[in-house]
Amino acid sequence: MATFVIVHGAWHEGALFEEVAAPIRAAGHTVHLPTLAGNGAGGNKGVGLDDAITSVTDYFAEHSITDAVLIGHSYGGMVITGAYDRLPEGSVRRLVYWSAFVPNDGEALDDLVPPQYVDLFNQLEAEDGSVLLPFPVWREAFINDATLEQAQAAYDKLNPHPHKTFQDKISLRSNPAEWQVGKSYIHCQEDVALPASLPWHPRLSEKLGLYRYVWMPGSHEVCFTNPALLAQKFMEAGRD
């Protein structure tokens, strides 16, 4: 049986993945759902990428986690990349990127998204340093496989995200393609959170070097619209 650590993306927190975790636990695995620094309700919205990465490495230490399947969603790909680079050997057996950013040393999330997203986030930044997606962007680009009611219910669970984490450049000792660890990329076929001109796959997935490709139907936020299938794909991506 495996240990899964699921790292959420922007605007989320760990508890939003409980419906995904349930089938994985039912299959006999252990599942951890940490909430990153700055993402919990009422959290410090001035934190940066390094703080988010440290919150994962600290979580591993506090829970004595080893040999884990470490999964990152979207922005969470930035975080698991930084965490793996810092964690002791033996902490992670496989990295799983689900519709996630794959940075090389010196890259920020803002370097990997379309310029219009960077401009939008700059315009939306609140006084506390946070940003929140406008509902029309969420509805059409992030959760396009949902009913309006599902989309609104999911949107109501989101938290403002620390903007600085998008702007900070990651510092890595080596790039993901060089890592001698299992790597998987889950590609959702209806995910248009990034445009076809700057796609998740193969633009970002190929930065992993050798990796396992797993595909599924669904939008960027299939965790809300089909959590059972996503759980199945996590186990497929995480198997030895």
Tab-separated table of C-alpha atoms in Angstrom:
chain	number	residue	atom	x	y	z
A	1	MET	CA	0.000	0.000	0.000
A	2	ALA	CA	1.195	3.496	-0.842
A	3	THR	CA	1.228	6.863	0.876
A	4	PHE	CA	-0.233	9.692	-1.206
A	5	VAL	CA	0.375	13.359	-0.436
A	6	ILE	CA	-1.936	15.570	-2.516
A	7	VAL	CA	-0.871	19.206	-2.849
A	8	HIS	CA	-3.687	21.488	-3.977
A	9	GLY	CA	-3.500	24.370	-6.432
A	10	ALA	CA	-4.226	28.070	-6.127
A	11	TRP	CA	-7.417	29.161	-4.338
A	12	HIS	CA	-7.845	25.681	-2.803
A	13	GLU	CA	-7.039	24.041	0.509
A	14	GLY	CA	-6.426	20.420	1.396
A	15	ALA	CA	-9.931	19.670	2.667
A	16	LEU	CA	-11.385	20.230	-0.813
A	17	PHE	CA	-9.836	16.912	-1.890
A	18	GLU	CA	-11.645	14.738	0.658
A	19	GLU	CA	-13.940	13.287	-2.018
A	20	VAL	CA	-10.889	12.345	-4.076
A	21	ALA	CA	-9.076	10.896	-1.077
A	22	ALA	CA	-11.972	8.658	0.004
A	23	PRO	CA	-11.701	6.052	-2.810
A	24	ILE	CA	-7.911	5.961	-2.463
A	25	ARG	CA	-8.207	5.300	1.261
A	26	ALA	CA	-10.889	2.695	0.557
A	27	ALA	CA	-8.330	0.883	-1.613
A	28	GLY	CA	-6.078	0.628	1.437
A	29	HIS	CA	-3.732	3.543	0.857
A	30	THR	CA	-2.833	6.424	3.188
A	31	VAL	CA	-3.710	9.917	1.948
A	32	HIS	CA	-2.478	13.253	3.311
A	33	LEU	CA	-4.134	16.543	2.338
A	34	PRO	CA	-1.953	19.408	3.571
A	35	THR	CA	-2.968	23.039	3.139
A	36	LEU	CA	-0.163	25.236	1.849
A	37	ALA	CA	1.085	28.332	3.623
A	38	GLY	CA	-1.174	31.263	2.784
A	39	ASN	CA	-4.038	29.210	1.377
A	40	GLY	CA	-6.142	28.479	4.423
A	41	ALA	CA	-9.047	30.753	5.253
A	42	GLY	CA	-7.606	33.694	7.156
A	43	GLY	CA	-4.026	32.766	6.238
A	44	ASN	CA	-1.247	35.265	5.586
A	45	LYS	CA	-1.710	36.396	1.982
A	46	GLY	CA	1.719	38.007	1.858
A	47	VAL	CA	3.656	34.734	1.803
A	48	GLY	CA	5.797	33.697	-1.156
A	49	LEU	CA	6.607	30.504	-3.037
A	50	ASP	CA	9.401	29.571	-0.650
A	51	ASP	CA	6.958	29.655	2.269
A	52	ALA	CA	4.579	27.332	0.426
A	53	ILE	CA	7.391	24.894	-0.396
A	54	THR	CA	8.592	24.946	3.211
A	55	SER	CA	5.083	24.144	4.423
A	56	VAL	CA	5.268	20.865	2.463
A	57	THR	CA	8.761	19.878	3.609
A	58	ASP	CA	7.732	20.675	7.190
A	59	TYR	CA	4.584	18.555	6.749
A	60	PHE	CA	6.698	15.589	5.628
A	61	ALA	CA	8.941	15.982	8.674
A	62	GLU	CA	6.075	16.419	11.144
A	63	HIS	CA	4.260	13.314	9.851
A	64	SER	CA	7.420	11.209	9.297
A	65	ILE	CA	6.432	10.606	5.661
A	66	THR	CA	8.715	8.494	3.465
A	67	ASP	CA	8.384	6.701	0.108
A	68	ALA	CA	5.400	8.884	-0.839
A	69	VAL	CA	3.574	9.527	-4.073
A	70	LEU	CA	3.649	13.336	-4.107
A	71	ILE	CA	0.897	14.852	-6.263
A	72	GLY	CA	0.615	18.493	-7.302
A	73	HIS	CA	-2.292	20.235	-9.025
A	74	SER	CA	-1.771	23.339	-11.155
A	75	TYR	CA	0.161	25.841	-8.960
A	76	GLY	CA	0.889	22.839	-6.743
A	77	GLY	CA	3.298	21.657	-9.431
A	78	MET	CA	5.557	24.579	-8.540
A	79	VAL	CA	5.406	23.554	-4.895
A	80	ILE	CA	6.040	19.818	-5.277
A	81	THR	CA	8.982	20.575	-7.579
A	82	GLY	CA	10.575	22.772	-4.935
A	83	ALA	CA	9.710	20.345	-2.147
A	84	TYR	CA	11.211	17.320	-3.892
A	85	ASP	CA	14.418	19.282	-4.523
A	86	ARG	CA	14.735	19.865	-0.753
A	87	LEU	CA	13.357	16.681	0.820
A	88	PRO	CA	15.731	13.979	2.099
A	89	GLU	CA	16.409	11.022	-0.187
A	90	GLY	CA	13.744	8.360	0.198
A	91	SER	CA	10.952	10.805	1.003
A	92	VAL	CA	9.292	10.515	-2.414
A	93	ARG	CA	9.001	7.501	-4.713
A	94	ARG	CA	7.037	9.224	-7.498
A	95	LEU	CA	6.025	12.747	-8.453
A	96	VAL	CA	2.616	13.158	-10.087
A	97	TYR	CA	1.774	16.385	-11.890
A	98	TRP	CA	-1.966	16.775	-12.530
A	99	SER	CA	-2.608	19.658	-14.943
A	100	ALA	CA	0.343	21.190	-13.162
A	101	PHE	CA	3.169	23.626	-13.817
A	102	VAL	CA	6.632	22.117	-14.207
A	103	PRO	CA	9.280	24.778	-13.561
A	104	ASN	CA	12.979	24.703	-14.250
A	105	ASP	CA	15.413	26.567	-12.024
A	106	GLY	CA	14.788	30.316	-12.098
A	107	GLU	CA	11.243	30.145	-13.488
A	108	ALA	CA	8.131	31.613	-11.881
A	109	LEU	CA	4.547	30.581	-12.478
A	110	ASP	CA	4.050	33.960	-14.160
A	111	ASP	CA	6.682	32.901	-16.713
A	112	LEU	CA	4.595	29.854	-17.658
A	113	VAL	CA	1.149	31.409	-18.173
A	114	PRO	CA	-0.206	33.678	-20.939
A	115	PRO	CA	0.551	37.403	-20.528
A	116	GLN	CA	-3.147	38.153	-20.136
A	117	TYR	CA	-3.231	36.082	-16.933
A	118	VAL	CA	-0.284	38.008	-15.521
A	119	ASP	CA	-2.034	41.290	-16.359
A	120	LEU	CA	-5.314	40.054	-14.851
A	121	PHE	CA	-3.687	39.018	-11.572
A	122	ASN	CA	-1.836	42.329	-11.337
A	123	GLN	CA	-5.131	44.178	-11.764
A	124	LEU	CA	-6.973	42.005	-9.255
A	125	GLU	CA	-4.430	42.085	-6.415
A	126	ALA	CA	-6.118	43.125	-3.177
A	127	GLU	CA	-4.589	45.229	-0.412
A	128	ASP	CA	-3.539	42.092	1.480
A	129	GLY	CA	-1.587	40.798	-1.533
A	130	SER	CA	-4.141	38.185	-2.601
A	131	VAL	CA	-5.921	37.476	-5.874
A	132	LEU	CA	-9.172	35.628	-6.607
A	133	LEU	CA	-10.365	34.441	-10.003
A	134	PRO	CA	-13.447	36.234	-11.335
A	135	PHE	CA	-16.362	33.818	-11.572
A	136	PRO	CA	-16.698	34.047	-15.396
A	137	VAL	CA	-13.055	32.907	-15.798
A	138	TRP	CA	-13.623	30.101	-13.287
A	139	ARG	CA	-16.821	29.018	-15.029
A	140	GLU	CA	-15.601	29.012	-18.630
A	141	ALA	CA	-11.901	28.132	-18.347
A	142	PHE	CA	-11.457	26.168	-15.126
A	143	ILE	CA	-14.627	24.138	-14.543
A	144	ASN	CA	-16.220	24.012	-17.991
A	145	ASP	CA	-17.505	20.439	-17.475
A	146	ALA	CA	-19.772	21.461	-14.573
A	147	THR	CA	-23.331	22.658	-14.380
A	148	LEU	CA	-23.794	26.269	-13.363
A	149	GLU	CA	-24.896	25.070	-9.906
A	150	GLN	CA	-21.791	22.881	-9.511
A	151	ALA	CA	-19.537	25.691	-10.676
A	152	GLN	CA	-21.041	28.177	-8.208
A	153	ALA	CA	-20.929	25.718	-5.306
A	154	ALA	CA	-17.245	24.992	-5.968
A	155	TYR	CA	-16.424	28.687	-6.419
A	156	ASP	CA	-17.962	29.479	-3.056
A	157	LYS	CA	-15.372	27.172	-1.416
A	158	LEU	CA	-12.327	28.970	-2.848
A	159	ASN	CA	-10.014	31.256	-0.880
A	160	PRO	CA	-8.055	34.290	-2.109
A	161	HIS	CA	-4.538	33.196	-3.099
A	162	PRO	CA	-1.185	34.843	-2.208
A	163	HIS	CA	-0.189	36.637	-5.415
A	164	LYS	CA	3.515	36.689	-4.558
A	165	THR	CA	3.685	32.902	-5.004
A	166	PHE	CA	2.993	33.409	-8.733
A	167	GLN	CA	5.726	36.025	-9.066
A	168	ASP	CA	8.551	34.353	-7.155
A	169	LYS	CA	11.146	32.459	-9.186
A	170	ILE	CA	11.939	28.956	-7.960
A	171	SER	CA	15.455	27.963	-6.912
A	172	LEU	CA	16.400	24.367	-7.722
A	173	ARG	CA	19.659	22.450	-7.496
A	174	SER	CA	18.765	20.646	-10.743
A	175	ASN	CA	15.835	20.545	-13.146
A	176	PRO	CA	13.067	17.903	-13.095
A	177	ALA	CA	14.204	16.197	-16.313
A	178	GLU	CA	17.449	15.268	-14.541
A	179	TRP	CA	15.811	13.676	-11.501
A	180	GLN	CA	16.120	9.909	-11.008
A	181	VAL	CA	12.648	9.483	-9.531
A	182	GLY	CA	9.389	8.190	-10.987
A	183	LYS	CA	7.376	10.949	-12.659
A	184	SER	CA	3.838	10.999	-14.062
A	185	TYR	CA	1.717	13.627	-15.798
A	186	ILE	CA	-2.106	13.525	-15.733
A	187	HIS	CA	-3.648	15.355	-18.670
A	188	CYS	CA	-7.349	16.297	-18.572
A	189	GLN	CA	-8.742	16.376	-22.101
A	190	GLU	CA	-11.191	19.245	-21.526
A	191	ASP	CA	-8.803	21.420	-19.513
A	192	VAL	CA	-8.718	24.881	-21.114
A	193	ALA	CA	-7.416	26.781	-18.069
A	194	LEU	CA	-4.370	27.293	-20.292
A	195	PRO	CA	-5.019	28.012	-23.982
A	196	ALA	CA	-4.223	25.546	-26.750
A	197	SER	CA	-1.345	27.808	-27.816
A	198	LEU	CA	0.319	27.319	-24.381
A	199	PRO	CA	-0.905	23.855	-23.345
A	200	TRP	CA	-0.313	21.807	-20.231
A	201	HIS	CA	0.687	18.823	-22.375
A	202	PRO	CA	3.140	18.443	-24.042
A	203	ARG	CA	4.615	21.898	-23.349
A	204	LEU	CA	4.988	21.375	-19.595
A	205	SER	CA	4.903	17.592	-19.305
A	206	GLU	CA	7.922	17.146	-21.561
A	207	LYS	CA	10.008	19.142	-19.070
A	208	LEU	CA	9.874	16.047	-16.844
A	209	GLY	CA	12.143	14.068	-19.165
A	210	LEU	CA	11.101	10.421	-18.818
A	211	TYR	CA	7.563	10.239	-17.406
A	212	ARG	CA	4.318	8.215	-17.402
A	213	TYR	CA	1.461	9.805	-19.337
A	214	VAL	CA	-2.051	9.373	-17.925
A	215	TRP	CA	-5.080	10.965	-19.550
A	216	MET	CA	-8.697	11.406	-18.513
A	217	PRO	CA	-11.790	13.376	-19.528
A	218	GLY	CA	-12.623	16.456	-17.521
A	219	SER	CA	-11.791	20.078	-16.851
A	220	HIS	CA	-9.037	21.668	-14.774
A	221	GLU	CA	-11.257	21.243	-11.712
A	222	VAL	CA	-12.368	17.647	-12.255
A	223	CYS	CA	-11.786	17.158	-8.518
A	224	PHE	CA	-15.242	18.715	-8.103
A	225	THR	CA	-17.000	17.184	-11.111
A	226	ASN	CA	-15.646	13.601	-11.104
A	227	PRO	CA	-13.621	12.942	-7.936
A	228	ALA	CA	-13.969	9.138	-8.186
A	229	LEU	CA	-12.363	8.996	-11.627
A	230	LEU	CA	-9.623	11.385	-10.549
A	231	ALA	CA	-8.885	9.114	-7.586
A	232	GLN	CA	-8.556	6.164	-9.986
A	233	LYS	CA	-6.151	8.144	-12.154
A	234	PHE	CA	-4.084	9.145	-9.121
A	235	MET	CA	-3.642	5.470	-8.284
A	236	GLU	CA	-2.803	4.647	-11.904
A	237	ALA	CA	-0.276	7.473	-12.081
A	238	GLY	CA	1.211	6.523	-8.713
A	239	ARG	CA	1.618	2.779	-9.189
A	240	ASP	CA	5.092	1.239	-9.404
